[in-house]
């Protein structure tokens, strides 16, 4: 997908790898000035260098640091036009029912996936309101739309992202800010390889059961999720706000397994 983003300034969180990197790469390939941010400073610098973009270390759970970085980017570049809230974590070690789910793991996931998105959105919306324009794109999950078992922290956080997106859209529309989200299905990232798709994945023996729920019969590539972000960032897409764009190979369309 090709869109025209010349003169637009974008910031992507969690851009060192995976979906965040793919989105940042796609925005840069369409002529946006992109700032890649992540807590993993070495990897995010390597990723940004490949598109001759800027990299900044940023921990989304550190509200003061988030505010400083966003103000710095807007000040240096003159605007902040596109904000992609991608940074997020899930649990790998603790795929257990809620009565066994560790409080520390709950706090870790909520702090990154929901509190972090709130901190970044708050700082970004402050800049965009002064401009009178902007796009905020949140990365949710199908798990925020249709609950899955054994990951209660992630489910709660992503469900929060879904309705926070809608609330932000209502609040910020009068300021010229469009707020939408993408809900990816199973996607080939480092995390899903560790769980499912790698040769030594924790649940490799069960991967066919997972794929049986996806009408297209395969996980998404990160670049396919990035296409959704381009659609939402396109200046010509000017009347969509409060929408959750589901990119899941049909997973949530209905019950697909034979029975």
mmCIF file of N, CA, C and O in Angstrom, residues 116-170:
data_model
loop_
_atom_site.group_PDB
_atom_site.id
_atom_site.type_symbol
_atom_site.label_atom_id
_atom_site.label_comp_id
_atom_site.label_asym_id
_atom_site.label_seq_id
_atom_site.Cartn_x
_atom_site.Cartn_y
_atom_site.Cartn_z
ATOM 1 N N UNK A 116 0.922 2.522 30.094
ATOM 2 C CA UNK A 116 1.873 3.106 29.150
ATOM 3 C C UNK A 116 1.171 3.777 27.990
ATOM 4 O O UNK A 116 1.541 4.875 27.556
ATOM 5 N N UNK A 117 0.143 3.129 27.463
ATOM 6 C CA UNK A 117 -0.615 3.721 26.362
ATOM 7 C C UNK A 117 -1.301 5.014 26.821
ATOM 8 O O UNK A 117 -1.358 6.003 26.070
ATOM 9 N N UNK A 118 -1.792 5.043 28.048
ATOM 10 C CA UNK A 118 -2.403 6.250 28.594
ATOM 11 C C UNK A 118 -1.384 7.379 28.688
ATOM 12 O O UNK A 118 -1.653 8.524 28.273
ATOM 13 N N UNK A 119 -0.184 7.088 29.203
ATOM 14 C CA UNK A 119 0.836 8.132 29.351
ATOM 15 C C UNK A 119 1.233 8.716 27.994
ATOM 16 O O UNK A 119 1.341 9.925 27.826
ATOM 17 N N UNK A 120 1.460 7.826 27.026
ATOM 18 C CA UNK A 120 1.893 8.286 25.696
ATOM 19 C C UNK A 120 0.775 9.062 25.017
ATOM 20 O O UNK A 120 1.005 10.113 24.403
ATOM 21 N N UNK A 121 -0.449 8.560 25.109
ATOM 22 C CA UNK A 121 -1.583 9.234 24.470
ATOM 23 C C UNK A 121 -1.835 10.598 25.097
ATOM 24 O O UNK A 121 -2.143 11.574 24.387
ATOM 25 N N UNK A 122 -1.717 10.683 26.407
ATOM 26 C CA UNK A 122 -1.928 11.953 27.098
ATOM 27 C C UNK A 122 -0.933 13.004 26.608
ATOM 28 O O UNK A 122 -1.324 14.136 26.274
ATOM 29 N N UNK A 123 0.344 12.627 26.539
ATOM 30 C CA UNK A 123 1.370 13.563 26.083
ATOM 31 C C UNK A 123 1.199 13.891 24.605
ATOM 32 O O UNK A 123 1.327 15.048 24.188
ATOM 33 N N UNK A 124 0.895 12.888 23.806
ATOM 34 C CA UNK A 124 0.713 13.113 22.371
ATOM 35 C C UNK A 124 -0.500 13.966 22.076
ATOM 36 O O UNK A 124 -0.461 14.861 21.222
ATOM 37 N N UNK A 125 -1.600 13.719 22.785
ATOM 38 C CA UNK A 125 -2.818 14.486 22.558
ATOM 39 C C UNK A 125 -2.633 15.945 22.948
ATOM 40 O O UNK A 125 -3.236 16.837 22.340
ATOM 41 N N UNK A 126 -1.795 16.201 23.953
ATOM 42 C CA UNK A 126 -1.524 17.581 24.352
ATOM 43 C C UNK A 126 -0.884 18.352 23.202
ATOM 44 O O UNK A 126 -1.269 19.488 22.903
ATOM 45 N N UNK A 127 0.086 17.723 22.537
ATOM 46 C CA UNK A 127 0.741 18.342 21.390
ATOM 47 C C UNK A 127 -0.235 18.492 20.229
ATOM 48 O O UNK A 127 -0.338 19.553 19.594
ATOM 49 N N UNK A 128 -0.973 17.438 19.932
ATOM 50 C CA UNK A 128 -1.879 17.453 18.780
ATOM 51 C C UNK A 128 -3.016 18.443 18.960
ATOM 52 O O UNK A 128 -3.474 19.064 17.996
ATOM 53 N N UNK A 129 -3.500 18.605 20.188
ATOM 54 C CA UNK A 129 -4.582 19.563 20.429
ATOM 55 C C UNK A 129 -4.126 20.979 20.072
ATOM 56 O O UNK A 129 -4.879 21.759 19.477
ATOM 57 N N UNK A 130 -2.882 21.314 20.415
ATOM 58 C CA UNK A 130 -2.349 22.638 20.079
ATOM 59 C C UNK A 130 -2.234 22.821 18.568
ATOM 60 O O UNK A 130 -2.429 23.914 18.050
ATOM 61 N N UNK A 131 -1.936 21.730 17.859
ATOM 62 C CA UNK A 131 -1.837 21.771 16.393
ATOM 63 C C UNK A 131 -3.206 21.850 15.727
ATOM 64 O O UNK A 131 -3.351 22.346 14.615
ATOM 65 N N UNK A 132 -4.189 21.259 16.397
ATOM 66 C CA UNK A 132 -5.513 21.145 15.803
ATOM 67 C C UNK A 132 -5.628 19.978 14.854
ATOM 68 O O UNK A 132 -6.564 19.930 14.035
ATOM 69 N N UNK A 133 -4.721 19.008 14.974
ATOM 70 C CA UNK A 133 -4.771 17.836 14.087
ATOM 71 C C UNK A 133 -3.888 16.729 14.641
ATOM 72 O O UNK A 133 -2.993 16.974 15.466
ATOM 73 N N UNK A 134 -4.114 15.503 14.149
ATOM 74 C CA UNK A 134 -3.271 14.374 14.527
ATOM 75 C C UNK A 134 -3.993 13.056 14.379
ATOM 76 O O UNK A 134 -5.230 13.001 14.266
ATOM 77 N N UNK A 135 -3.214 12.003 14.349
ATOM 78 C CA UNK A 135 -3.739 10.632 14.294
ATOM 79 C C UNK A 135 -3.104 9.834 15.426
ATOM 80 O O UNK A 135 -1.867 9.822 15.564
ATOM 81 N N UNK A 136 -3.911 9.168 16.199
ATOM 82 C CA UNK A 136 -3.424 8.229 17.214
ATOM 83 C C UNK A 136 -3.915 6.840 16.827
ATOM 84 O O UNK A 136 -5.115 6.641 16.598
ATOM 85 N N UNK A 137 -2.976 5.912 16.718
ATOM 86 C CA UNK A 137 -3.288 4.537 16.336
ATOM 87 C C UNK A 137 -2.826 3.622 17.462
ATOM 88 O O UNK A 137 -1.630 3.548 17.765
ATOM 89 N N UNK A 138 -3.762 2.942 18.099
ATOM 90 C CA UNK A 138 -3.451 2.041 19.203
ATOM 91 C C UNK A 138 -3.432 0.594 18.722
ATOM 92 O O UNK A 138 -4.303 0.194 17.948
ATOM 93 N N UNK A 139 -2.461 -0.164 19.192
ATOM 94 C CA UNK A 139 -2.420 -1.588 18.860
ATOM 95 C C UNK A 139 -3.088 -2.356 19.994
ATOM 96 O O UNK A 139 -2.541 -2.480 21.094
ATOM 97 N N UNK A 140 -4.283 -2.837 19.720
ATOM 98 C CA UNK A 140 -5.036 -3.634 20.683
ATOM 99 C C UNK A 140 -4.758 -5.111 20.379
ATOM 100 O O UNK A 140 -3.622 -5.507 20.145
ATOM 101 N N UNK A 141 -5.778 -5.930 20.360
ATOM 102 C CA UNK A 141 -5.644 -7.366 20.073
ATOM 103 C C UNK A 141 -7.037 -7.949 19.950
ATOM 104 O O UNK A 141 -7.991 -7.429 20.547
ATOM 105 N N UNK A 142 -7.154 -9.038 19.200
ATOM 106 C CA UNK A 142 -8.438 -9.737 19.209
ATOM 107 C C UNK A 142 -8.775 -10.225 20.614
ATOM 108 O O UNK A 142 -9.950 -10.411 20.951
ATOM 109 N N UNK A 143 -7.729 -10.385 21.461
ATOM 110 C CA UNK A 143 -7.961 -10.804 22.840
ATOM 111 C C UNK A 143 -8.677 -9.731 23.645
ATOM 112 O O UNK A 143 -9.213 -10.013 24.719
ATOM 113 N N UNK A 144 -8.694 -8.498 23.144
ATOM 114 C CA UNK A 144 -9.473 -7.445 23.772
ATOM 115 C C UNK A 144 -10.913 -7.420 23.304
ATOM 116 O O UNK A 144 -11.740 -6.705 23.864
ATOM 117 N N UNK A 145 -11.203 -8.187 22.264
ATOM 118 C CA UNK A 145 -12.561 -8.281 21.717
ATOM 119 C C UNK A 145 -13.232 -9.590 22.107
ATOM 120 O O UNK A 145 -14.424 -9.630 22.415
ATOM 121 N N UNK A 146 -12.470 -10.677 22.057
ATOM 122 C CA UNK A 146 -12.966 -12.016 22.378
ATOM 123 C C UNK A 146 -12.008 -12.629 23.395
ATOM 124 O O UNK A 146 -10.881 -13.000 23.041
ATOM 125 N N UNK A 147 -12.374 -12.726 24.653
ATOM 126 C CA UNK A 147 -11.436 -13.203 25.672
ATOM 127 C C UNK A 147 -10.905 -14.607 25.381
ATOM 128 O O UNK A 147 -11.632 -15.481 24.903
ATOM 129 N N UNK A 148 -9.636 -14.805 25.672
ATOM 130 C CA UNK A 148 -8.969 -16.095 25.560
ATOM 131 C C UNK A 148 -8.618 -16.581 26.963
ATOM 132 O O UNK A 148 -8.564 -15.796 27.909
ATOM 133 N N UNK A 149 -8.334 -17.852 27.069
ATOM 134 C CA UNK A 149 -8.029 -18.419 28.385
ATOM 135 C C UNK A 149 -6.570 -18.191 28.776
ATOM 136 O O UNK A 149 -5.701 -18.010 27.945
ATOM 137 N N UNK A 150 -6.313 -18.193 30.066
ATOM 138 C CA UNK A 150 -4.981 -18.311 30.662
ATOM 139 C C UNK A 150 -4.066 -17.119 30.392
ATOM 140 O O UNK A 150 -2.850 -17.264 30.357
ATOM 141 N N UNK A 151 -4.631 -15.952 30.229
ATOM 142 C CA UNK A 151 -3.819 -14.738 30.099
ATOM 143 C C UNK A 151 -4.653 -13.531 30.523
ATOM 144 O O UNK A 151 -4.824 -12.574 29.778
ATOM 145 N N UNK A 152 -5.142 -13.588 31.756
ATOM 146 C CA UNK A 152 -6.122 -12.605 32.218
ATOM 147 C C UNK A 152 -5.574 -11.182 32.198
ATOM 148 O O UNK A 152 -6.321 -10.231 31.919
ATOM 149 N N UNK A 153 -4.286 -10.993 32.496
ATOM 150 C CA UNK A 153 -3.716 -9.655 32.496
ATOM 151 C C UNK A 153 -3.743 -9.025 31.117
ATOM 152 O O UNK A 153 -4.133 -7.855 30.947
ATOM 153 N N UNK A 154 -3.345 -9.784 30.120
ATOM 154 C CA UNK A 154 -3.325 -9.300 28.742
ATOM 155 C C UNK A 154 -4.741 -9.019 28.244
ATOM 156 O O UNK A 154 -4.997 -8.003 27.596
ATOM 157 N N UNK A 155 -5.671 -9.918 28.569
ATOM 158 C CA UNK A 155 -7.064 -9.750 28.164
ATOM 159 C C UNK A 155 -7.629 -8.451 28.736
ATOM 160 O O UNK A 155 -8.259 -7.646 28.027
ATOM 161 N N UNK A 156 -7.397 -8.226 30.015
ATOM 162 C CA UNK A 156 -7.921 -7.028 30.670
ATOM 163 C C UNK A 156 -7.296 -5.768 30.083
ATOM 164 O O UNK A 156 -7.997 -4.771 29.830
ATOM 165 N N UNK A 157 -5.989 -5.802 29.857
ATOM 166 C CA UNK A 157 -5.305 -4.628 29.322
ATOM 167 C C UNK A 157 -5.799 -4.287 27.920
ATOM 168 O O UNK A 157 -6.081 -3.119 27.609
ATOM 169 N N UNK A 158 -5.904 -5.289 27.058
ATOM 170 C CA UNK A 158 -6.297 -5.017 25.677
ATOM 171 C C UNK A 158 -7.779 -4.659 25.556
ATOM 172 O O UNK A 158 -8.159 -3.869 24.685
ATOM 173 N N UNK A 159 -8.615 -5.213 26.427
ATOM 174 C CA UNK A 159 -10.006 -4.766 26.458
ATOM 175 C C UNK A 159 -10.069 -3.304 26.875
ATOM 176 O O UNK A 159 -10.877 -2.522 26.344
ATOM 177 N N UNK A 160 -9.201 -2.915 27.801
ATOM 178 C CA UNK A 160 -9.105 -1.515 28.185
ATOM 179 C C UNK A 160 -8.675 -0.635 27.029
ATOM 180 O O UNK A 160 -9.201 0.472 26.846
ATOM 181 N N UNK A 161 -7.711 -1.112 26.235
ATOM 182 C CA UNK A 161 -7.259 -0.349 25.072
ATOM 183 C C UNK A 161 -8.397 -0.133 24.083
ATOM 184 O O UNK A 161 -8.551 0.954 23.517
ATOM 185 N N UNK A 162 -9.212 -1.162 23.877
ATOM 186 C CA UNK A 162 -10.326 -1.055 22.921
ATOM 187 C C UNK A 162 -11.271 0.071 23.323
ATOM 188 O O UNK A 162 -11.599 0.958 22.520
ATOM 189 N N UNK A 163 -11.730 0.092 24.567
ATOM 190 C CA UNK A 163 -12.696 1.115 24.962
ATOM 191 C C UNK A 163 -12.032 2.455 25.239
ATOM 192 O O UNK A 163 -12.667 3.503 25.070
ATOM 193 N N UNK A 164 -10.763 2.458 25.641
ATOM 194 C CA UNK A 164 -10.049 3.724 25.770
ATOM 195 C C UNK A 164 -9.911 4.390 24.405
ATOM 196 O O UNK A 164 -10.035 5.611 24.286
ATOM 197 N N UNK A 165 -9.680 3.597 23.368
ATOM 198 C CA UNK A 165 -9.621 4.136 22.004
ATOM 199 C C UNK A 165 -10.912 4.852 21.649
ATOM 200 O O UNK A 165 -10.909 5.975 21.133
ATOM 201 N N UNK A 166 -12.031 4.215 21.946
ATOM 202 C CA UNK A 166 -13.326 4.817 21.631
ATOM 203 C C UNK A 166 -13.560 6.091 22.448
ATOM 204 O O UNK A 166 -14.072 7.099 21.932
ATOM 205 N N UNK A 167 -13.182 6.042 23.728
ATOM 206 C CA UNK A 167 -13.357 7.215 24.578
ATOM 207 C C UNK A 167 -12.494 8.378 24.091
ATOM 208 O O UNK A 167 -12.950 9.531 24.041
ATOM 209 N N UNK A 168 -11.245 8.079 23.744
ATOM 210 C CA UNK A 168 -10.355 9.117 23.229
ATOM 211 C C UNK A 168 -10.894 9.712 21.938
ATOM 212 O O UNK A 168 -10.803 10.927 21.701
ATOM 213 N N UNK A 169 -11.455 8.861 21.078
ATOM 214 C CA UNK A 169 -12.013 9.348 19.815
ATOM 215 C C UNK A 169 -13.118 10.361 20.063
ATOM 216 O O UNK A 169 -13.203 11.403 19.392
ATOM 217 N N UNK A 170 -13.981 10.078 21.028
ATOM 218 C CA UNK A 170 -15.072 10.986 21.350
ATOM 219 C C UNK A 170 -14.530 12.297 21.916
ATOM 220 O O UNK A 170 -14.984 13.390 21.560
#
